Every structure is written in structure tokens, then in C-alpha cells.
Amino acid sequence: MIAVSTLLALAMAVAADGPPILQPGAPGEPTREITAERSRALSQTRHTAADTRFMQHMIVHHQQAVDMVALIEGRTSNASIIAIGGRIARSQDDEIALMRDWLMRRGEALEADDLHEHHGAGGHDHHHAHHASDDPDDVPLMTGMLSVNQMRALAAAEGAEFDRLFLEGMIHHHEGALIMVDELLEHPGAAEDIIMSDFTGHIVADQMAEILRMQNLLRDLPPAEEREAEPHSHHHHHHH
């Protein structure tokens, strides 16, 4: 896990830098105009294979967050969860569009080859070479994603139990995105493309703020005595 201090320093540097280039407007509003110079920068092709793979993977990672938010309806009436869910879905949808555009402008595939063969390829995915369970549905597709079984548990829950699983799952999910950015930045020459460097900084600042907000919501959930007897779920509890 990356030192939180590193992330905070990074987030502060991002904040000092000002807002990212592409600032999607609220739903229904146009994205802010970009200057001719910046739109030229958008189509620059100075990018690495690591950049491409990061974008392909982050699209899949973000899509799961949108799928998680879609489960909120009908399962909880907690206004805070509904509000943060809506916020997450909007920002992740906007970012998915940006990432797809980035890949298309550079003539790159929208999907990574290594994700196709993930199931049934005998675990070629380096993230999960050693996993305790033999059930492929227990193995998340990539860092920080929920496994099929964790998504099923979330879909089966309601009320305060749903709120807890949603918050724990989304905190874990967001932390996974921060790890993915960190892994990308370890590659020499990665994220030097103007859009990439802005975008990764934006992800870090955004997701850190949301993690803190969700940790507060998790702390404020009413304790449920009837849950104490239940065995622990698969979710990892992160203590910062």
C-alpha cells in the first residue's frame, strides 16, 4: 500500500496546480470550452504502452463503481449514500468517456487483451497469481475491484447492511484506483502525456476526498447488534 503521506503530498500538488483541463459540466451542461492549443495537446500521441493499459483497465474499474451505484436504488433510503452514489456515478461516467476518447484518438483498443482471457486462462493475471480460494467468482478482476461474489452479496443486502457493504466496497474500490495510479507512475515515461498527467492527478484528488467522506459515513452508520453474530464478510477493513 502506498504511504498516505505520498498521496496527500500528491493531492496537494494537484490542488495547487488548479483544476484539470477537462471539466465536465453538471449533467446536461456542456463541458467547458478547451482552447485550440489544448485541443492540439489532446491529440498528441506521446504515450506509453503502460498509459494505454492503465486507461483500458481503469475503464473497467470505473464501470464497476457505476454498477455498484446502480444497486443503491430500492436497497437503501439513506440520503447520504444516495447523494455520494450519484456523485460517484456522474464523475466516473464522465471519466470513462474521457478515457475512451483518449484511447480512440490514439488509435488504441478500448479493451485490454489481458482482461479477455482473465477467466479460464489459468490465472495469467499477475495481480492474482496466489489466491486462497479456488472459486473464480472470489477473485476480483484487478486491484481494488469487487469479486463477483462480493457484488452478489451487495445486491442481496438492504438497509444498513447494504450501506455498510456499499461504503466498505467503494472505499476498497477507490483505494484500488489510487494503487493503479501509483503503479502507472512507477513506469519510466508514463503519464507524461498532458491529458494523462492531468487525469491521474484528478483521480487521486477526487478519490481521496471521496474516501474520506465515505469513511465518515461508515463511522456514522448505526451499530447493528443483530449483525454481530454473523461471520465477517470478505471485505477488508482498511485502517488509516
mmCIF file of C-alpha atoms in Angstrom:
data_model
loop_
_atom_site.group_PDB
_atom_site.id
_atom_site.type_symbol
_atom_site.label_atom_id
_atom_site.label_comp_id
_atom_site.label_asym_id
_atom_site.label_seq_id
_atom_site.Cartn_x
_atom_site.Cartn_y
_atom_site.Cartn_z
ATOM 1 C CA MET A 1 0.000 0.000 0.000
ATOM 2 C CA ILE A 2 1.353 3.436 -0.828
ATOM 3 C CA ALA A 3 2.187 5.776 2.001
ATOM 4 C CA VAL A 4 -0.793 8.023 2.634
ATOM 5 C CA SER A 5 1.641 10.918 3.090
ATOM 6 C CA THR A 6 2.834 10.464 -0.501
ATOM 7 C CA LEU A 7 -0.743 10.576 -1.729
ATOM 8 C CA LEU A 8 -1.523 13.628 0.368
ATOM 9 C CA ALA A 9 1.536 15.415 -0.985
ATOM 10 C CA LEU A 10 0.438 14.422 -4.484
ATOM 11 C CA ALA A 11 -3.127 15.573 -3.853
ATOM 12 C CA MET A 12 -1.860 18.886 -2.509
ATOM 13 C CA ALA A 13 0.365 19.384 -5.538
ATOM 14 C CA VAL A 14 -2.656 18.674 -7.738
ATOM 15 C CA ALA A 15 -4.796 21.163 -5.819
ATOM 16 C CA ALA A 16 -2.077 23.808 -6.185
ATOM 17 C CA ASP A 17 -1.985 23.174 -9.908
ATOM 18 C CA GLY A 18 -5.553 24.244 -10.376
ATOM 19 C CA PRO A 19 -8.436 22.330 -11.934
ATOM 20 C CA PRO A 20 -7.892 19.680 -14.594
ATOM 21 C CA ILE A 21 -8.185 20.634 -18.262
ATOM 22 C CA LEU A 22 -11.402 18.812 -18.989
ATOM 23 C CA GLN A 23 -14.011 19.787 -16.507
ATOM 24 C CA PRO A 24 -17.284 18.133 -17.396
ATOM 25 C CA GLY A 25 -20.231 20.379 -16.564
ATOM 26 C CA ALA A 26 -23.114 19.204 -14.395
ATOM 27 C CA PRO A 27 -25.419 16.742 -16.185
ATOM 28 C CA GLY A 28 -26.975 18.481 -19.169
ATOM 29 C CA GLU A 29 -24.393 21.254 -19.213
ATOM 30 C CA PRO A 30 -21.666 21.388 -21.842
ATOM 31 C CA THR A 31 -18.096 20.581 -20.943
ATOM 32 C CA ARG A 32 -16.095 23.778 -20.546
ATOM 33 C CA GLU A 33 -14.511 25.061 -23.791
ATOM 34 C CA ILE A 34 -10.949 23.998 -24.400
ATOM 35 C CA THR A 35 -8.550 26.295 -26.240
ATOM 36 C CA ALA A 36 -7.123 25.372 -29.638
ATOM 37 C CA GLU A 37 -3.724 24.839 -28.055
ATOM 38 C CA ARG A 38 -5.178 22.459 -25.523
ATOM 39 C CA SER A 39 -7.182 20.536 -28.083
ATOM 40 C CA ARG A 40 -3.918 20.034 -30.005
ATOM 41 C CA ALA A 41 -2.413 18.692 -26.790
ATOM 42 C CA LEU A 42 -5.372 16.326 -26.539
ATOM 43 C CA SER A 43 -4.447 14.574 -29.734
ATOM 44 C CA GLN A 44 -0.710 14.381 -29.049
ATOM 45 C CA THR A 45 0.390 10.797 -29.232
ATOM 46 C CA ARG A 46 3.329 10.817 -26.838
ATOM 47 C CA HIS A 47 2.097 7.978 -24.683
ATOM 48 C CA THR A 48 3.443 4.650 -23.497
ATOM 49 C CA ALA A 49 2.082 1.096 -23.512
ATOM 50 C CA ALA A 50 1.682 1.459 -19.726
ATOM 51 C CA ASP A 51 -0.500 4.548 -20.259
ATOM 52 C CA THR A 52 -2.712 2.628 -22.691
ATOM 53 C CA ARG A 53 -3.063 -0.373 -20.410
ATOM 54 C CA PHE A 54 -3.860 1.908 -17.455
ATOM 55 C CA MET A 55 -6.672 3.609 -19.413
ATOM 56 C CA GLN A 56 -8.091 0.266 -20.641
ATOM 57 C CA HIS A 57 -8.062 -1.159 -17.113
ATOM 58 C CA MET A 58 -9.368 1.996 -15.442
ATOM 59 C CA ILE A 59 -12.412 1.998 -17.761
ATOM 60 C CA VAL A 60 -13.326 -1.488 -16.468
ATOM 61 C CA HIS A 61 -12.558 -0.474 -12.875
ATOM 62 C CA HIS A 62 -14.709 2.674 -13.132
ATOM 63 C CA GLN A 63 -17.536 0.737 -14.793
ATOM 64 C CA GLN A 64 -17.829 -1.470 -11.725
ATOM 65 C CA ALA A 65 -18.223 1.600 -9.488
ATOM 66 C CA VAL A 66 -21.095 2.733 -11.744
ATOM 67 C CA ASP A 67 -22.615 -0.776 -11.455
ATOM 68 C CA MET A 68 -22.295 -0.601 -7.656
ATOM 69 C CA VAL A 69 -24.098 2.752 -7.568
ATOM 70 C CA ALA A 70 -26.887 1.293 -9.746
ATOM 71 C CA LEU A 71 -27.596 -1.164 -6.898
ATOM 72 C CA ILE A 72 -28.470 1.669 -4.478
ATOM 73 C CA GLU A 73 -31.973 2.149 -5.865
ATOM 74 C CA GLY A 74 -34.544 0.211 -3.873
ATOM 75 C CA ARG A 75 -31.995 -1.141 -1.362
ATOM 76 C CA THR A 76 -31.457 1.827 0.950
ATOM 77 C CA SER A 77 -33.169 5.072 1.814
ATOM 78 C CA ASN A 78 -30.018 6.565 3.388
ATOM 79 C CA ALA A 79 -29.860 10.042 1.821
ATOM 80 C CA SER A 80 -26.075 10.348 2.309
ATOM 81 C CA ILE A 81 -25.451 7.094 0.446
ATOM 82 C CA ILE A 82 -27.808 8.116 -2.364
ATOM 83 C CA ALA A 83 -26.057 11.510 -2.644
ATOM 84 C CA ILE A 84 -22.479 10.211 -2.693
ATOM 85 C CA GLY A 85 -23.526 7.399 -5.042
ATOM 86 C CA GLY A 86 -24.940 9.909 -7.534
ATOM 87 C CA ARG A 87 -21.762 11.965 -7.314
ATOM 88 C CA ILE A 88 -19.532 8.931 -7.877
ATOM 89 C CA ALA A 89 -21.586 7.661 -10.831
ATOM 90 C CA ARG A 90 -21.519 11.069 -12.552
ATOM 91 C CA SER A 91 -17.778 11.599 -12.150
ATOM 92 C CA GLN A 92 -16.920 8.016 -13.156
ATOM 93 C CA ASP A 93 -19.210 8.154 -16.210
ATOM 94 C CA ASP A 94 -17.529 11.412 -17.303
ATOM 95 C CA GLU A 95 -14.085 9.895 -16.763
ATOM 96 C CA ILE A 96 -14.994 6.740 -18.708
ATOM 97 C CA ALA A 97 -15.983 8.979 -21.650
ATOM 98 C CA LEU A 98 -12.669 10.864 -21.351
ATOM 99 C CA MET A 99 -10.673 7.608 -21.245
ATOM 100 C CA ARG A 100 -12.494 6.112 -24.241
ATOM 101 C CA ASP A 101 -11.864 9.343 -26.171
ATOM 102 C CA TRP A 102 -8.178 9.304 -25.182
ATOM 103 C CA LEU A 103 -7.774 5.721 -26.465
ATOM 104 C CA MET A 104 -9.727 6.323 -29.694
ATOM 105 C CA ARG A 105 -7.746 9.475 -30.571
ATOM 106 C CA ARG A 106 -4.579 7.441 -30.266
ATOM 107 C CA GLY A 107 -5.892 4.509 -32.285
ATOM 108 C CA GLU A 108 -5.715 2.196 -29.272
ATOM 109 C CA ALA A 109 -8.146 -0.636 -28.494
ATOM 110 C CA LEU A 110 -10.793 0.185 -25.889
ATOM 111 C CA GLU A 111 -10.296 -3.188 -24.222
ATOM 112 C CA ALA A 112 -7.069 -4.719 -22.965
ATOM 113 C CA ASP A 113 -6.230 -8.183 -24.323
ATOM 114 C CA ASP A 114 -5.254 -9.457 -20.885
ATOM 115 C CA LEU A 115 -8.741 -8.851 -19.496
ATOM 116 C CA HIS A 116 -10.434 -11.033 -22.129
ATOM 117 C CA GLU A 117 -8.542 -14.135 -21.195
ATOM 118 C CA HIS A 118 -8.708 -13.482 -17.460
ATOM 119 C CA HIS A 119 -11.241 -16.180 -16.635
ATOM 120 C CA GLY A 120 -10.258 -19.553 -17.946
ATOM 121 C CA ALA A 121 -6.686 -18.515 -18.672
ATOM 122 C CA GLY A 122 -5.499 -20.278 -15.555
ATOM 123 C CA GLY A 123 -4.763 -17.089 -13.693
ATOM 124 C CA HIS A 124 -2.249 -15.432 -16.007
ATOM 125 C CA ASP A 125 -3.213 -12.138 -14.443
ATOM 126 C CA HIS A 126 -0.226 -11.173 -12.293
ATOM 127 C CA HIS A 127 -2.429 -9.491 -9.696
ATOM 128 C CA HIS A 128 -3.858 -12.785 -8.555
ATOM 129 C CA ALA A 129 -1.292 -15.495 -9.075
ATOM 130 C CA HIS A 130 -1.782 -16.680 -5.489
ATOM 131 C CA HIS A 131 -5.349 -16.633 -4.256
ATOM 132 C CA ALA A 132 -6.600 -18.750 -1.384
ATOM 133 C CA SER A 133 -9.950 -19.601 -2.932
ATOM 134 C CA ASP A 134 -10.458 -21.943 -5.879
ATOM 135 C CA ASP A 135 -13.735 -20.232 -6.783
ATOM 136 C CA PRO A 136 -13.037 -17.849 -9.711
ATOM 137 C CA ASP A 137 -16.005 -15.763 -8.516
ATOM 138 C CA ASP A 138 -13.991 -14.932 -5.385
ATOM 139 C CA VAL A 139 -11.163 -13.453 -7.455
ATOM 140 C CA PRO A 140 -11.515 -9.782 -8.376
ATOM 141 C CA LEU A 141 -10.612 -8.881 -11.954
ATOM 142 C CA MET A 142 -7.997 -6.382 -10.773
ATOM 143 C CA THR A 143 -6.662 -4.457 -7.785
ATOM 144 C CA GLY A 144 -9.391 -2.953 -5.673
ATOM 145 C CA MET A 145 -12.292 -4.335 -7.668
ATOM 146 C CA LEU A 146 -15.028 -6.361 -6.005
ATOM 147 C CA SER A 147 -15.251 -10.036 -6.904
ATOM 148 C CA VAL A 148 -18.400 -11.462 -8.488
ATOM 149 C CA ASN A 149 -19.339 -12.902 -5.081
ATOM 150 C CA GLN A 150 -18.862 -9.553 -3.334
ATOM 151 C CA MET A 151 -21.093 -7.891 -5.953
ATOM 152 C CA ARG A 152 -23.707 -10.615 -5.354
ATOM 153 C CA ALA A 153 -23.552 -10.014 -1.590
ATOM 154 C CA LEU A 154 -24.028 -6.276 -2.186
ATOM 155 C CA ALA A 155 -27.011 -6.920 -4.469
ATOM 156 C CA ALA A 156 -28.565 -9.215 -1.844
ATOM 157 C CA ALA A 157 -28.212 -6.724 1.030
ATOM 158 C CA GLU A 158 -30.559 -3.934 2.068
ATOM 159 C CA GLY A 159 -30.888 -1.146 4.602
ATOM 160 C CA ALA A 160 -27.954 -0.580 6.981
ATOM 161 C CA GLU A 161 -26.294 -3.812 5.839
ATOM 162 C CA PHE A 162 -26.313 -2.551 2.247
ATOM 163 C CA ASP A 163 -24.968 0.841 3.391
ATOM 164 C CA ARG A 164 -22.062 -0.818 5.193
ATOM 165 C CA LEU A 165 -21.184 -3.176 2.317
ATOM 166 C CA PHE A 166 -21.513 -0.360 -0.220
ATOM 167 C CA LEU A 167 -19.238 2.012 1.719
ATOM 168 C CA GLU A 168 -16.627 -0.654 2.553
ATOM 169 C CA GLY A 169 -16.691 -1.906 -1.027
ATOM 170 C CA MET A 170 -16.437 1.562 -2.586
ATOM 171 C CA ILE A 171 -13.622 2.647 -0.225
ATOM 172 C CA HIS A 172 -11.721 -0.519 -1.213
ATOM 173 C CA HIS A 173 -12.547 0.190 -4.870
ATOM 174 C CA HIS A 174 -11.294 3.792 -4.702
ATOM 175 C CA GLU A 175 -8.113 2.674 -2.902
ATOM 176 C CA GLY A 176 -7.571 0.254 -5.802
ATOM 177 C CA ALA A 177 -7.698 3.171 -8.249
ATOM 178 C CA LEU A 178 -5.048 5.015 -6.202
ATOM 179 C CA ILE A 179 -2.823 1.906 -6.301
ATOM 180 C CA MET A 180 -3.323 1.691 -10.094
ATOM 181 C CA VAL A 181 -2.202 5.319 -10.489
ATOM 182 C CA ASP A 182 0.791 4.642 -8.246
ATOM 183 C CA GLU A 183 1.760 1.544 -10.268
ATOM 184 C CA LEU A 184 1.449 3.535 -13.502
ATOM 185 C CA LEU A 185 3.726 6.287 -12.201
ATOM 186 C CA GLU A 186 6.450 3.711 -11.456
ATOM 187 C CA HIS A 187 6.854 3.163 -15.227
ATOM 188 C CA PRO A 188 9.523 5.394 -16.749
ATOM 189 C CA GLY A 189 7.958 7.939 -19.107
ATOM 190 C CA ALA A 190 4.398 7.088 -18.107
ATOM 191 C CA ALA A 191 1.722 9.763 -17.684
ATOM 192 C CA GLU A 192 3.813 12.437 -19.425
ATOM 193 C CA ASP A 193 1.059 12.998 -21.974
ATOM 194 C CA ILE A 194 -0.650 16.244 -20.811
ATOM 195 C CA ILE A 195 -4.114 14.685 -20.560
ATOM 196 C CA MET A 196 -2.756 11.656 -18.718
ATOM 197 C CA SER A 197 -0.867 13.662 -16.123
ATOM 198 C CA ASP A 198 -3.870 15.925 -15.506
ATOM 199 C CA PHE A 199 -6.242 12.994 -15.394
ATOM 200 C CA THR A 200 -4.228 10.872 -12.964
ATOM 201 C CA GLY A 201 -3.827 13.860 -10.654
ATOM 202 C CA HIS A 202 -7.552 14.493 -10.871
ATOM 203 C CA ILE A 203 -8.327 10.844 -9.977
ATOM 204 C CA VAL A 204 -6.058 10.981 -6.920
ATOM 205 C CA ALA A 205 -7.517 14.230 -5.570
ATOM 206 C CA ASP A 206 -11.111 13.193 -6.285
ATOM 207 C CA GLN A 207 -10.969 9.669 -4.942
ATOM 208 C CA MET A 208 -9.067 10.671 -1.803
ATOM 209 C CA ALA A 209 -11.725 13.252 -0.978
ATOM 210 C CA GLU A 210 -14.464 10.648 -1.559
ATOM 211 C CA ILE A 211 -12.649 8.011 0.562
ATOM 212 C CA LEU A 212 -12.525 10.449 3.493
ATOM 213 C CA ARG A 213 -16.207 11.303 3.045
ATOM 214 C CA MET A 214 -17.164 7.612 2.901
ATOM 215 C CA GLN A 215 -15.059 6.748 5.953
ATOM 216 C CA ASN A 216 -17.020 9.393 7.869
ATOM 217 C CA LEU A 217 -20.339 7.978 6.630
ATOM 218 C CA LEU A 218 -19.227 4.460 7.614
ATOM 219 C CA ARG A 219 -18.361 5.674 11.113
ATOM 220 C CA ASP A 220 -21.776 7.306 11.439
ATOM 221 C CA LEU A 221 -23.768 4.188 10.475
ATOM 222 C CA PRO A 222 -25.960 2.965 13.333
ATOM 223 C CA PRO A 223 -24.395 -0.078 15.019
ATOM 224 C CA ALA A 224 -26.480 -3.148 14.217
ATOM 225 C CA GLU A 225 -26.420 -5.609 17.110
ATOM 226 C CA GLU A 226 -28.024 -8.351 15.038
ATOM 227 C CA ARG A 227 -25.013 -8.307 12.726
ATOM 228 C CA GLU A 228 -22.505 -9.029 15.477
ATOM 229 C CA ALA A 229 -23.262 -12.748 15.379
ATOM 230 C CA GLU A 230 -22.643 -13.012 11.651
ATOM 231 C CA PRO A 231 -19.276 -14.179 10.341
ATOM 232 C CA HIS A 232 -17.052 -11.467 8.909
ATOM 233 C CA SER A 233 -17.606 -10.591 5.259
ATOM 234 C CA HIS A 234 -14.838 -10.787 2.666
ATOM 235 C CA HIS A 235 -14.319 -7.054 2.762
ATOM 236 C CA HIS A 236 -11.015 -5.875 4.103
ATOM 237 C CA HIS A 237 -11.174 -3.170 6.677
ATOM 238 C CA HIS A 238 -8.560 -0.539 5.979
ATOM 239 C CA HIS A 239 -7.345 1.439 8.921
ATOM 240 C CA HIS A 240 -5.615 4.636 8.009
#
